Each structure stands twice: as structure tokens, then as C-alpha cells.
Tab-separated table of N, CA, C and O in Angstrom:
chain	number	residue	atom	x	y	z
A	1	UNK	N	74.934	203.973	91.541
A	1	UNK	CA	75.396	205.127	90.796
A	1	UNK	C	74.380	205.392	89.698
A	1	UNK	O	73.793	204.470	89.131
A	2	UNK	N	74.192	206.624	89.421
A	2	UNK	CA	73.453	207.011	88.543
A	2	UNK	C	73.968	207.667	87.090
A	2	UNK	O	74.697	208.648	86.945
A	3	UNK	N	73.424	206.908	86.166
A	3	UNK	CA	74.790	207.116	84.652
A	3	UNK	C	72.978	207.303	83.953
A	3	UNK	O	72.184	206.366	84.041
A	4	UNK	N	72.590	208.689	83.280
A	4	UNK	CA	71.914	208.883	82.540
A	4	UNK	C	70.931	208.962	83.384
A	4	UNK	O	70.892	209.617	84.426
A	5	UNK	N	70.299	208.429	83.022
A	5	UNK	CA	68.842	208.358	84.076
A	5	UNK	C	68.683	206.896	84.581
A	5	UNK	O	67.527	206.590	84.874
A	6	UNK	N	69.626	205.944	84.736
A	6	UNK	CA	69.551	204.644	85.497
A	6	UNK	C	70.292	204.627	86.067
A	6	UNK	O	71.334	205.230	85.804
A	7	UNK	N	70.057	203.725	87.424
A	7	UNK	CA	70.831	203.054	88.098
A	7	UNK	C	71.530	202.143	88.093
A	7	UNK	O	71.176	201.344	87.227
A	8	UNK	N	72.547	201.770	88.741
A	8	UNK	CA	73.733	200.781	88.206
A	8	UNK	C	74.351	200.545	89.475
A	8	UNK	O	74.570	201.409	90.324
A	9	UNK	N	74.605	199.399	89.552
A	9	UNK	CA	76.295	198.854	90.543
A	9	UNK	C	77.153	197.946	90.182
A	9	UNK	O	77.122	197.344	89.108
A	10	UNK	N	77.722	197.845	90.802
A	10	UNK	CA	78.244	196.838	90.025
A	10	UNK	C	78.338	195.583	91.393
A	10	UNK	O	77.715	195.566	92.455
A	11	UNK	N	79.097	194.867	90.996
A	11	UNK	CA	78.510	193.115	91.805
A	11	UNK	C	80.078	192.247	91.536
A	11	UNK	O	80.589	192.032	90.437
A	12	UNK	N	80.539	191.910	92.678
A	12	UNK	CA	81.715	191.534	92.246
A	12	UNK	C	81.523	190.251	93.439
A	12	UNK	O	81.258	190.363	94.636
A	13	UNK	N	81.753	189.066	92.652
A	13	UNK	CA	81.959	187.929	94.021
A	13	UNK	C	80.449	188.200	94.815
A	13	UNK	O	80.546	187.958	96.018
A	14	UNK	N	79.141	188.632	94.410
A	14	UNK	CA	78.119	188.351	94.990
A	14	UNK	C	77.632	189.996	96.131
A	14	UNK	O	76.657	190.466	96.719
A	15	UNK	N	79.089	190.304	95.860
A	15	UNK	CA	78.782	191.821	97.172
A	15	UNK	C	78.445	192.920	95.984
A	15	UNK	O	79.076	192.604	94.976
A	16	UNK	N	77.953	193.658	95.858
A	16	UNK	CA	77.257	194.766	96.153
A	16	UNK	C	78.267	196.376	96.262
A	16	UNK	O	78.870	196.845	97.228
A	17	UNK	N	78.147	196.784	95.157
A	17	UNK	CA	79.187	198.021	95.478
A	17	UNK	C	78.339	199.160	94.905
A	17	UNK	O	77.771	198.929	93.838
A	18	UNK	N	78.213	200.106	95.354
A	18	UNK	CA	77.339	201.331	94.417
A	18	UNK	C	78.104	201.953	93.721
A	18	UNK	O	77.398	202.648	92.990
A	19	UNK	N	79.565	202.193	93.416
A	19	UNK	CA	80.469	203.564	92.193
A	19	UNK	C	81.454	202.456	92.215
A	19	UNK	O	81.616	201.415	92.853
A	20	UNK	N	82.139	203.202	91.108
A	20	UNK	CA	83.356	202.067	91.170
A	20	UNK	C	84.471	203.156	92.396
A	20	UNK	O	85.440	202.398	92.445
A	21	UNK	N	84.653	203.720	92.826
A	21	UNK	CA	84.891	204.506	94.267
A	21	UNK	C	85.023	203.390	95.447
A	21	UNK	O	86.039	203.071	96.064
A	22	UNK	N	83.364	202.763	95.610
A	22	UNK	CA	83.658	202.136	96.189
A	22	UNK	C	83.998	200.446	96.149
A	22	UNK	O	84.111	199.673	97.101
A	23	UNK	N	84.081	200.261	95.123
A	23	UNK	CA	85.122	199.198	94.652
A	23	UNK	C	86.439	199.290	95.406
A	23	UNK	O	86.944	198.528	96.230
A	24	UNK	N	87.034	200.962	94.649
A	24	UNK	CA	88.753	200.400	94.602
A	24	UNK	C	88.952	200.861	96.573
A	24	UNK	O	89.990	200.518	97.138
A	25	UNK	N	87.890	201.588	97.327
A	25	UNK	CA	88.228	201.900	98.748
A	25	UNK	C	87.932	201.054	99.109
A	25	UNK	O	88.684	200.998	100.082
A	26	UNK	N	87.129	199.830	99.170
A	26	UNK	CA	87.281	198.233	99.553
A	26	UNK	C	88.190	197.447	99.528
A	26	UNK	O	88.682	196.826	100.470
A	27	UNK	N	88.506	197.430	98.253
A	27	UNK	CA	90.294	196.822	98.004
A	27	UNK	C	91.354	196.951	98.800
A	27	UNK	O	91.993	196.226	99.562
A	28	UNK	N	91.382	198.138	98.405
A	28	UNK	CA	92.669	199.049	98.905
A	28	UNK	C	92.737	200.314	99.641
A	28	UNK	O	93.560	201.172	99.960
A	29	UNK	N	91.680	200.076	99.743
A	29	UNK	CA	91.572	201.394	101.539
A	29	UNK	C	92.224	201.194	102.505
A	29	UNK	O	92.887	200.231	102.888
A	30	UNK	N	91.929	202.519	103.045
A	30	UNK	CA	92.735	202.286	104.637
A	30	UNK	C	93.979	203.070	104.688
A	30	UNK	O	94.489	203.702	103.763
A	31	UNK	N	94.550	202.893	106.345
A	31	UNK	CA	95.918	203.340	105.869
A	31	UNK	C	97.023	202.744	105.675
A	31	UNK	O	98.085	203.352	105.537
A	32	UNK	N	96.888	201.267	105.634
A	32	UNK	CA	98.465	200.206	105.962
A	32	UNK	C	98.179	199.645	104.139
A	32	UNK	O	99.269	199.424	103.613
A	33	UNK	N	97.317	199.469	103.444
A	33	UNK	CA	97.155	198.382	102.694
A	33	UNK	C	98.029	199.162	100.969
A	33	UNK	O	98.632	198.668	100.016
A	34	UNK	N	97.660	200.414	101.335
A	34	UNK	CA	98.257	201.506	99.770
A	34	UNK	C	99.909	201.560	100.207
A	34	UNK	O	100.826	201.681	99.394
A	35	UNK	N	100.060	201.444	101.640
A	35	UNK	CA	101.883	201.931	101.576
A	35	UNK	C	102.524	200.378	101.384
A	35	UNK	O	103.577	200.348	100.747
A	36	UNK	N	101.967	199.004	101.899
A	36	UNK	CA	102.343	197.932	102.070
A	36	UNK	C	102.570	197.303	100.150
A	36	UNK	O	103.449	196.610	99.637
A	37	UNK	N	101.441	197.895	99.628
A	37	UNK	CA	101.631	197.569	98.217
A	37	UNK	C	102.626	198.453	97.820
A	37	UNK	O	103.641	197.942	97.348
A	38	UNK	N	102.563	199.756	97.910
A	38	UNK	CA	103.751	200.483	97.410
A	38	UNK	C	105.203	199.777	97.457
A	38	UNK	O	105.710	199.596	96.350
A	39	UNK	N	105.987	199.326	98.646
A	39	UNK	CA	106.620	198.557	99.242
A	39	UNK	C	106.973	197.593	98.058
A	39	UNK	O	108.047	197.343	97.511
A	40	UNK	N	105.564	197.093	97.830
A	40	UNK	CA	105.881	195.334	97.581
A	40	UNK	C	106.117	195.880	95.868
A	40	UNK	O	106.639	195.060	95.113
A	41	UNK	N	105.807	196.962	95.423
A	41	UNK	CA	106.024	197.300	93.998
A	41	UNK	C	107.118	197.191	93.301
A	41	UNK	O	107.133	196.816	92.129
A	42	UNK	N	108.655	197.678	94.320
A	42	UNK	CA	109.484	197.011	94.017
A	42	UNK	C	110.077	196.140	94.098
A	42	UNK	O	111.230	196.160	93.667
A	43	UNK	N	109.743	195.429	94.466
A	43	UNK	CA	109.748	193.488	94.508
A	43	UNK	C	109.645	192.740	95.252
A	43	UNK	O	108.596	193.086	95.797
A	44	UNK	N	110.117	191.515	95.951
A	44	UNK	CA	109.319	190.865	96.789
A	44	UNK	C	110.631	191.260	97.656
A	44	UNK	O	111.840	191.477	97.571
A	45	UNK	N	109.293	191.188	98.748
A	45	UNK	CA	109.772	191.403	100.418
A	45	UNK	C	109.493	190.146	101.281
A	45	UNK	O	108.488	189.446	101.154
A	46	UNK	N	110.582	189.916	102.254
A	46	UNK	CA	110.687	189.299	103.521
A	46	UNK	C	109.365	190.129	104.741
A	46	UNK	O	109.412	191.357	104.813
A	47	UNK	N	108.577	189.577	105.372
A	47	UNK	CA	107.880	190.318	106.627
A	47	UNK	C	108.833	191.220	107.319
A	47	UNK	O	108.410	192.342	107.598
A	48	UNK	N	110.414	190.821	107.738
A	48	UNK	CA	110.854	191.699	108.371
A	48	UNK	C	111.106	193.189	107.763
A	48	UNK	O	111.080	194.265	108.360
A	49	UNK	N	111.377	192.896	106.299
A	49	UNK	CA	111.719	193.895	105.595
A	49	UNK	C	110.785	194.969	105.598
A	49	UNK	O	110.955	196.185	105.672
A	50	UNK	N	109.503	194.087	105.480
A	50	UNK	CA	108.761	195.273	104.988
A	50	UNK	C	108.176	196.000	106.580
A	50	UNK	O	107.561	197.067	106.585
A	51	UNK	N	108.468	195.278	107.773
A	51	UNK	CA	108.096	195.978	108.893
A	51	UNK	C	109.602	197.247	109.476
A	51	UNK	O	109.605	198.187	110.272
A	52	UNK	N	110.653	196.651	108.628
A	52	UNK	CA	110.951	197.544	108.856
A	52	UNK	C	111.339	198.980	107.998
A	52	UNK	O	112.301	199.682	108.312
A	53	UNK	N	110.703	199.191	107.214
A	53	UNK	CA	110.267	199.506	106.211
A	53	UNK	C	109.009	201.271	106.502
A	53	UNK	O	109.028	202.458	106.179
A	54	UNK	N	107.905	200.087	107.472
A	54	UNK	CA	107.174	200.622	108.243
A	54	UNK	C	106.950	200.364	109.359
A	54	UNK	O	106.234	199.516	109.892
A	55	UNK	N	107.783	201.360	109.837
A	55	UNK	CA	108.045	200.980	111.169
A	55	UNK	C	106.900	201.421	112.243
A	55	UNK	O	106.896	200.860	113.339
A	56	UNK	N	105.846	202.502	111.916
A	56	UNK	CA	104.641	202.801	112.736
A	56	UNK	C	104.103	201.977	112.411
A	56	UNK	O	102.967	202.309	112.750
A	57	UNK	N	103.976	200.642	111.770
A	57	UNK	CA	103.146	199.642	111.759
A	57	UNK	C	103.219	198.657	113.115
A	57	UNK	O	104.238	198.581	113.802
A	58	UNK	N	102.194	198.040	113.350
A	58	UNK	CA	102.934	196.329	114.485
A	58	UNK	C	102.979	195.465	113.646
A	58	UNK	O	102.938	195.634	112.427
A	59	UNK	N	103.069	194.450	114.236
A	59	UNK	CA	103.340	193.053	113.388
A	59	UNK	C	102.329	192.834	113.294
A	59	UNK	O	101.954	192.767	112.123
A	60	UNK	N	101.233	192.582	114.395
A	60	UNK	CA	100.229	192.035	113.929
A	60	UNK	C	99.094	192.762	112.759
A	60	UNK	O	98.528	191.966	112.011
A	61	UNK	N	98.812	194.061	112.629
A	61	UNK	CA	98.481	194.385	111.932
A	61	UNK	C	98.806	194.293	110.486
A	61	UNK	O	97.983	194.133	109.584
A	62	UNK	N	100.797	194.476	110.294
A	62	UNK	CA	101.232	193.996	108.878
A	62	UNK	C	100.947	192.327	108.886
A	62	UNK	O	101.012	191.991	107.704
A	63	UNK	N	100.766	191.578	109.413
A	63	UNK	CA	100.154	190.592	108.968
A	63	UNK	C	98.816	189.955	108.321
A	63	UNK	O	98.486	189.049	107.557
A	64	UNK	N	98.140	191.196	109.255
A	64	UNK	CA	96.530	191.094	108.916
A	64	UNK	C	96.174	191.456	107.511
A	64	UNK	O	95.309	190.932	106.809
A	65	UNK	N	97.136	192.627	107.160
A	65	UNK	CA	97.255	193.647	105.961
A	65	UNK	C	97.653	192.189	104.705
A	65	UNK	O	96.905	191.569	103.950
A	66	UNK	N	98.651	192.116	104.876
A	66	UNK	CA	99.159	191.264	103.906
A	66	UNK	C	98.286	189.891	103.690
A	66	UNK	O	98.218	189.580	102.501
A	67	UNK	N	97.577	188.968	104.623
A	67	UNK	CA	96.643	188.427	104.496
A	67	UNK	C	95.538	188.611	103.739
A	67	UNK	O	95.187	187.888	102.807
A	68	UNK	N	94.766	189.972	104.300
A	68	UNK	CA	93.854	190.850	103.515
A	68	UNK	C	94.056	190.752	102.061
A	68	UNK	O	93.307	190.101	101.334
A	69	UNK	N	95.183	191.476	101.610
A	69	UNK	CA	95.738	191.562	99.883
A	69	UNK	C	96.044	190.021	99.367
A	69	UNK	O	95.946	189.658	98.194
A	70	UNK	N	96.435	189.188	100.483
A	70	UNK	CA	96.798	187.849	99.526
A	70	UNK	C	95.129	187.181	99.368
A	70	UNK	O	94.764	186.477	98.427
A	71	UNK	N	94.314	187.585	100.478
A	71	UNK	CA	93.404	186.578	99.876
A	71	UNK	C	92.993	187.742	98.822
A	71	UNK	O	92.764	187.153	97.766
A	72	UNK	N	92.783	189.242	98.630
A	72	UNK	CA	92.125	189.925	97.505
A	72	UNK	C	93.040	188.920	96.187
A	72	UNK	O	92.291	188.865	95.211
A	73	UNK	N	93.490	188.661	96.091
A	73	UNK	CA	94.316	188.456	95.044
A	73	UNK	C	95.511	189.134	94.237
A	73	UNK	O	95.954	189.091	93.089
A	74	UNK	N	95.856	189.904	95.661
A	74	UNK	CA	96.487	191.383	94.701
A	74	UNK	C	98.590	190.859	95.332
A	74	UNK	O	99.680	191.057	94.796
A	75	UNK	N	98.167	190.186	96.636
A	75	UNK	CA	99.502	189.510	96.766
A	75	UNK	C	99.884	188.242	96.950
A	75	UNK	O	99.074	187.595	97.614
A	76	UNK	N	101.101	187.493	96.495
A	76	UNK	CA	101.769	186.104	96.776
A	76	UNK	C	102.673	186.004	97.751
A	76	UNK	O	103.784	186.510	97.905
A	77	UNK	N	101.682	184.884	98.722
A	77	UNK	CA	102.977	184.756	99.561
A	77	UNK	C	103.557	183.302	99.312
A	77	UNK	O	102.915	182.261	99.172
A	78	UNK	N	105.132	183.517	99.288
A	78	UNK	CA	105.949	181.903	98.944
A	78	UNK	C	106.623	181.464	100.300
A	78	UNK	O	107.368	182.261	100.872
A	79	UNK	N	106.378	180.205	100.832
A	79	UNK	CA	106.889	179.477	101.678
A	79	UNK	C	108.196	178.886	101.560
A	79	UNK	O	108.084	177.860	100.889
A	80	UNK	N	109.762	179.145	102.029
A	80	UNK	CA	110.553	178.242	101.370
A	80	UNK	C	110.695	177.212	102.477
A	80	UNK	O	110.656	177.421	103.689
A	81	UNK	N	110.834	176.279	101.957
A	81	UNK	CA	111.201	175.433	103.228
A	81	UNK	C	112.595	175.219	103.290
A	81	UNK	O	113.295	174.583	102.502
A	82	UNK	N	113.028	176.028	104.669
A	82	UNK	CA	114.221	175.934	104.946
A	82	UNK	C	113.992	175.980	106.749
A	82	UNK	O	112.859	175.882	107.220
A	83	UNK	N	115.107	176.125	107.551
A	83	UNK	CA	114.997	176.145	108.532
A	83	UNK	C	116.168	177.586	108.598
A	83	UNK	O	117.085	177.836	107.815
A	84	UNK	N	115.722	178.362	109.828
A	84	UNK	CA	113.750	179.126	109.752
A	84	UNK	C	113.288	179.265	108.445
A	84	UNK	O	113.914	179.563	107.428
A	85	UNK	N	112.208	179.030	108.595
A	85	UNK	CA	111.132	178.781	107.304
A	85	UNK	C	111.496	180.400	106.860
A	85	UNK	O	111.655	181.299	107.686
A	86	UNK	N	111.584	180.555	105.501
A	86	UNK	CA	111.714	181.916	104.725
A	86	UNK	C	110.344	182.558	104.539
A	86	UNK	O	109.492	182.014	105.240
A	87	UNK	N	110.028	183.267	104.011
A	87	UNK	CA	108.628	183.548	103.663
A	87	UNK	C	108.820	185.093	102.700
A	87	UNK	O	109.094	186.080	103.383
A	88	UNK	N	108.691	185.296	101.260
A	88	UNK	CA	108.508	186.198	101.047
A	88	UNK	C	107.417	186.289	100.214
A	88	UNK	O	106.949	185.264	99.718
A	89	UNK	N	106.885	187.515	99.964
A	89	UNK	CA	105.645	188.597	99.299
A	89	UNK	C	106.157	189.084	98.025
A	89	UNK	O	107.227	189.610	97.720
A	90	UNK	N	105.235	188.807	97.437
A	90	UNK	CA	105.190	190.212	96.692
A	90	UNK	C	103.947	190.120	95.991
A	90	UNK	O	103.053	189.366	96.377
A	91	UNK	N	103.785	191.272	94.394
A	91	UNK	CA	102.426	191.544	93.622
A	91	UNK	C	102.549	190.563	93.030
A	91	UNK	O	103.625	190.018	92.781
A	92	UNK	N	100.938	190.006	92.561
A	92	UNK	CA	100.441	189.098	91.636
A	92	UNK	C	100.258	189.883	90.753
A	92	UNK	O	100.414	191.042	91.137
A	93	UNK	N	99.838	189.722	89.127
A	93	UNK	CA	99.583	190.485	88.120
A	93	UNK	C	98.839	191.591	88.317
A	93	UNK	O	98.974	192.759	87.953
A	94	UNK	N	97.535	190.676	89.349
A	94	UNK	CA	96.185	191.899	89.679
A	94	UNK	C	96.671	192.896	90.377
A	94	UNK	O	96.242	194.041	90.234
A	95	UNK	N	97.500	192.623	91.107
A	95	UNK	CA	98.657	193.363	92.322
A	95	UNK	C	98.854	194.506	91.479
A	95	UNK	O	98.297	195.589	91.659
A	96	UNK	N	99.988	194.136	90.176
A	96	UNK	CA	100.054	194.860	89.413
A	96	UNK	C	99.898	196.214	89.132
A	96	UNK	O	100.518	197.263	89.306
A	97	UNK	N	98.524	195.711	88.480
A	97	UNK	CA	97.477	196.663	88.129
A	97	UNK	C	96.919	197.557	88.833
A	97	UNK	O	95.974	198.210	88.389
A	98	UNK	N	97.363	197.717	89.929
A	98	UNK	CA	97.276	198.632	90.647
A	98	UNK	C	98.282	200.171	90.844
A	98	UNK	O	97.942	201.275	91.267
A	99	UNK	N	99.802	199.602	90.269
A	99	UNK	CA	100.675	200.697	90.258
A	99	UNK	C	100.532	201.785	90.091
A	99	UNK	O	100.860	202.720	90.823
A	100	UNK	N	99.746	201.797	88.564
A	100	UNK	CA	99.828	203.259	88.245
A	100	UNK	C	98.845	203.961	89.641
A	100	UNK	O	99.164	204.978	90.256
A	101	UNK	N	98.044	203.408	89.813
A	101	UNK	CA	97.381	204.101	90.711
A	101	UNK	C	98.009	204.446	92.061
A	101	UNK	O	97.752	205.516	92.613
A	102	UNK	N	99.098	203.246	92.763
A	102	UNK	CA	100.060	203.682	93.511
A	102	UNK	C	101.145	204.993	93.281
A	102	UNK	O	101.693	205.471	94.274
A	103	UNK	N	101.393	205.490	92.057
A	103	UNK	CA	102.215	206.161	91.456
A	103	UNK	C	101.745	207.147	91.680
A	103	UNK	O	102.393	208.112	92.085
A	104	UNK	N	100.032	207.158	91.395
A	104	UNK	CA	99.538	208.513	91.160
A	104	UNK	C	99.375	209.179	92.413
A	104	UNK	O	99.555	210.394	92.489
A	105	UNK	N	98.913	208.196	93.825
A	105	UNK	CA	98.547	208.264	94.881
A	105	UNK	C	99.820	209.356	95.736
A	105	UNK	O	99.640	210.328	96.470
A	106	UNK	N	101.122	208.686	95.254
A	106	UNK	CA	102.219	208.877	95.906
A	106	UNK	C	102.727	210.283	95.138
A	106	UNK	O	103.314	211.052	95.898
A	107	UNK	N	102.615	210.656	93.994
A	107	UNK	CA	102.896	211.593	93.400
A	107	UNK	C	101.815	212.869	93.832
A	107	UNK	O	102.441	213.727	94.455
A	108	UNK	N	100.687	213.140	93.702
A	108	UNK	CA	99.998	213.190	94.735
A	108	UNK	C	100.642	214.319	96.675
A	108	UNK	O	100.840	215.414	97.200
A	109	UNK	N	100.646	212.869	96.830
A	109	UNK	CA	101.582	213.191	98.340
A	109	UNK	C	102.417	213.590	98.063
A	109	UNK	O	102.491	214.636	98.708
A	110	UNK	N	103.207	213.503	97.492
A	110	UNK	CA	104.664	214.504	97.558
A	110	UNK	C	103.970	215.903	96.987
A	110	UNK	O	103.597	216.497	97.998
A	111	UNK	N	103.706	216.517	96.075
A	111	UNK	CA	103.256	217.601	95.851
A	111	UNK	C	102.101	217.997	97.012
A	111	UNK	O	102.047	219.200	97.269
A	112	UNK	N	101.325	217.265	97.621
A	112	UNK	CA	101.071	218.170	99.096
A	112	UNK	C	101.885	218.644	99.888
A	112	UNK	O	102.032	219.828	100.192
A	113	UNK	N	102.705	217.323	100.422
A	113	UNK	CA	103.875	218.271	101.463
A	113	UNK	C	104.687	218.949	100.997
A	113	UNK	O	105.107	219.792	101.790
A	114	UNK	N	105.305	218.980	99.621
A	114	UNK	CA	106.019	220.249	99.447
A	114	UNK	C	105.524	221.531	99.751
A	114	UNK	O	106.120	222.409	100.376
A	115	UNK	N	104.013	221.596	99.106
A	115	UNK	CA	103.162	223.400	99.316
A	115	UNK	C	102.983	223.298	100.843
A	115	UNK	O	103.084	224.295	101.557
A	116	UNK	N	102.683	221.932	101.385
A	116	UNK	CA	102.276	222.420	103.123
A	116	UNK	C	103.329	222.108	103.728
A	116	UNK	O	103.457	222.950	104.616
A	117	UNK	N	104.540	221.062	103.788
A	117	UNK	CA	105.330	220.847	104.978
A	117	UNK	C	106.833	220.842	104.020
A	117	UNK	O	106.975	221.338	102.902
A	118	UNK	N	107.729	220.216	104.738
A	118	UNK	CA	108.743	219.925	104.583
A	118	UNK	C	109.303	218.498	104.630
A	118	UNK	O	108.840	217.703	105.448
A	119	UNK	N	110.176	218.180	103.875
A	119	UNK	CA	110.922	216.680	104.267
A	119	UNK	C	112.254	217.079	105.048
A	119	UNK	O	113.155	217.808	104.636
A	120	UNK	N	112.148	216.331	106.452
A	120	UNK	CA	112.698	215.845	107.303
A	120	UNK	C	113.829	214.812	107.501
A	120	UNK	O	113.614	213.606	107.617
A	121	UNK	N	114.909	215.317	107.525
A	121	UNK	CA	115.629	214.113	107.430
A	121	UNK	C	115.847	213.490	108.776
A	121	UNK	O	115.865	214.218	109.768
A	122	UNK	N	116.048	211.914	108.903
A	122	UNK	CA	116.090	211.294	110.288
A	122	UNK	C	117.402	211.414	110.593
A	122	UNK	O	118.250	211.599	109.720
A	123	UNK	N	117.698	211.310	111.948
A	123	UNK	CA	118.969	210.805	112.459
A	123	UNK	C	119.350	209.581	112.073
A	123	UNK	O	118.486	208.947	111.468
A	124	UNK	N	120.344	209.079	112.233
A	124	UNK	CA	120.144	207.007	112.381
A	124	UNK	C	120.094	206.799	113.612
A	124	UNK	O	120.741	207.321	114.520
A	125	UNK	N	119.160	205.871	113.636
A	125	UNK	CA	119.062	205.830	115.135
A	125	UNK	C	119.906	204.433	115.647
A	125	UNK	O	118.959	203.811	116.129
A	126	UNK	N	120.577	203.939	115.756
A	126	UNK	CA	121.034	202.568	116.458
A	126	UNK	C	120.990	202.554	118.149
A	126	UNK	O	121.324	201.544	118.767
């Protein structure tokens, strides 16, 4: 990035980023990793919960996702030992620190589809 007449990046963990742009689309890019944190914003989730939650997701991908964020540091996953083993998620502090930006993201989206689409209500499906 260019700030004045120099160049700059920044360097996080040894990698190499040119804007801080592409910082936070490394993090948290994509399309599973911004709705999965949204999710986990209001508090900790079970895997099933949050797949069903998002349901155009698979499993294996919400696993990959949540892996992804636990090693970024942005989620905790707790093991209980019980039989079946429990397992829930949620944000770490750094996790956190991300909200407002979830807030803004999502606030955002709703003021698109109001001017372009409509909200849809589902059937229940059983």
C-alpha cells in the first residue's frame, strides 16, 4: 500500500499482506466464515446447532470453517467429556472484535435487499 509517497505492508505471523483489506479478507473471507461468526456472536453453539442454523452449508465444510477460525484465534472450541462427547463453540475475545464489523456487514445486507428484494417467509417444513 502506498501512504504518502512510501510503501508499506504489513507482516503478521511472517506472511505478507499489502492493505489492511487484505488482512481482514484473509481472516474472514469467503462465504461460510462471516455468517458462522455471526451465529457464534450470540453465544456458544453446539455443531448441530449451528448446521442447523445453516442449513445450505454441509458438515464437512462447517467443520473446516470452524477449524479455520479456531486455529485464527477468533474461535473456542470446548470438549465436555460426557458420553456422546458434547462439543461447543463460540468467540474468543479476538473473535470479539470482530462484531462491530459483523453488525456493520449485516446491516449492510439488510438495507440491500430491502431496495432490491424482499423477505420471504418459509413454510415449516417437517
Amino acid at each position: 500500500m502506498r501512504i504518502k509517497d512510501d510503501d508499506f505492508k504489513f507482516v503478521i505471523e511472517g506472511k505478507d499482506y499489502h492493505c489492511a483489506m487484505d488482512v481482514a479478507a484473509t481472516f474472514v473471507g469467503g462465504k461460510w466464515k462471516t455468517i458462522v461468526l455471526w451465529y457464534l456472536k450470540h453465544g456458544k453453539k453446539r455443531f448441530t446447532e449451528l448446521k442447523a442454523m445453516i442449513p445450505a452449508i454441509t458438515d464437512k465444510m462447517l467443520s473446516l470453517q470452524l477449524r479455520s477460525l479456531e486455529s485464527d484465534g477468533f474461535v473456542s472450541r470446548k470438549v465436555y467429556p460426557e458420553i456422546p462427547p458434547r462439543v461447543e463453540y463460540e468467540l474468543t475475545e479476538e473473535g470479539k472484535t470482530l462484531i462491530p464489523l459483523l453488525d456493520a456487514m449485516a446491516n449492510w445486507g439488510i438495507n440491500k435487499a430491502n431496495r432490491h428484494g424482499e423477505m420471504v417467509k418459509l413454510e415449516n417444513q417437517k
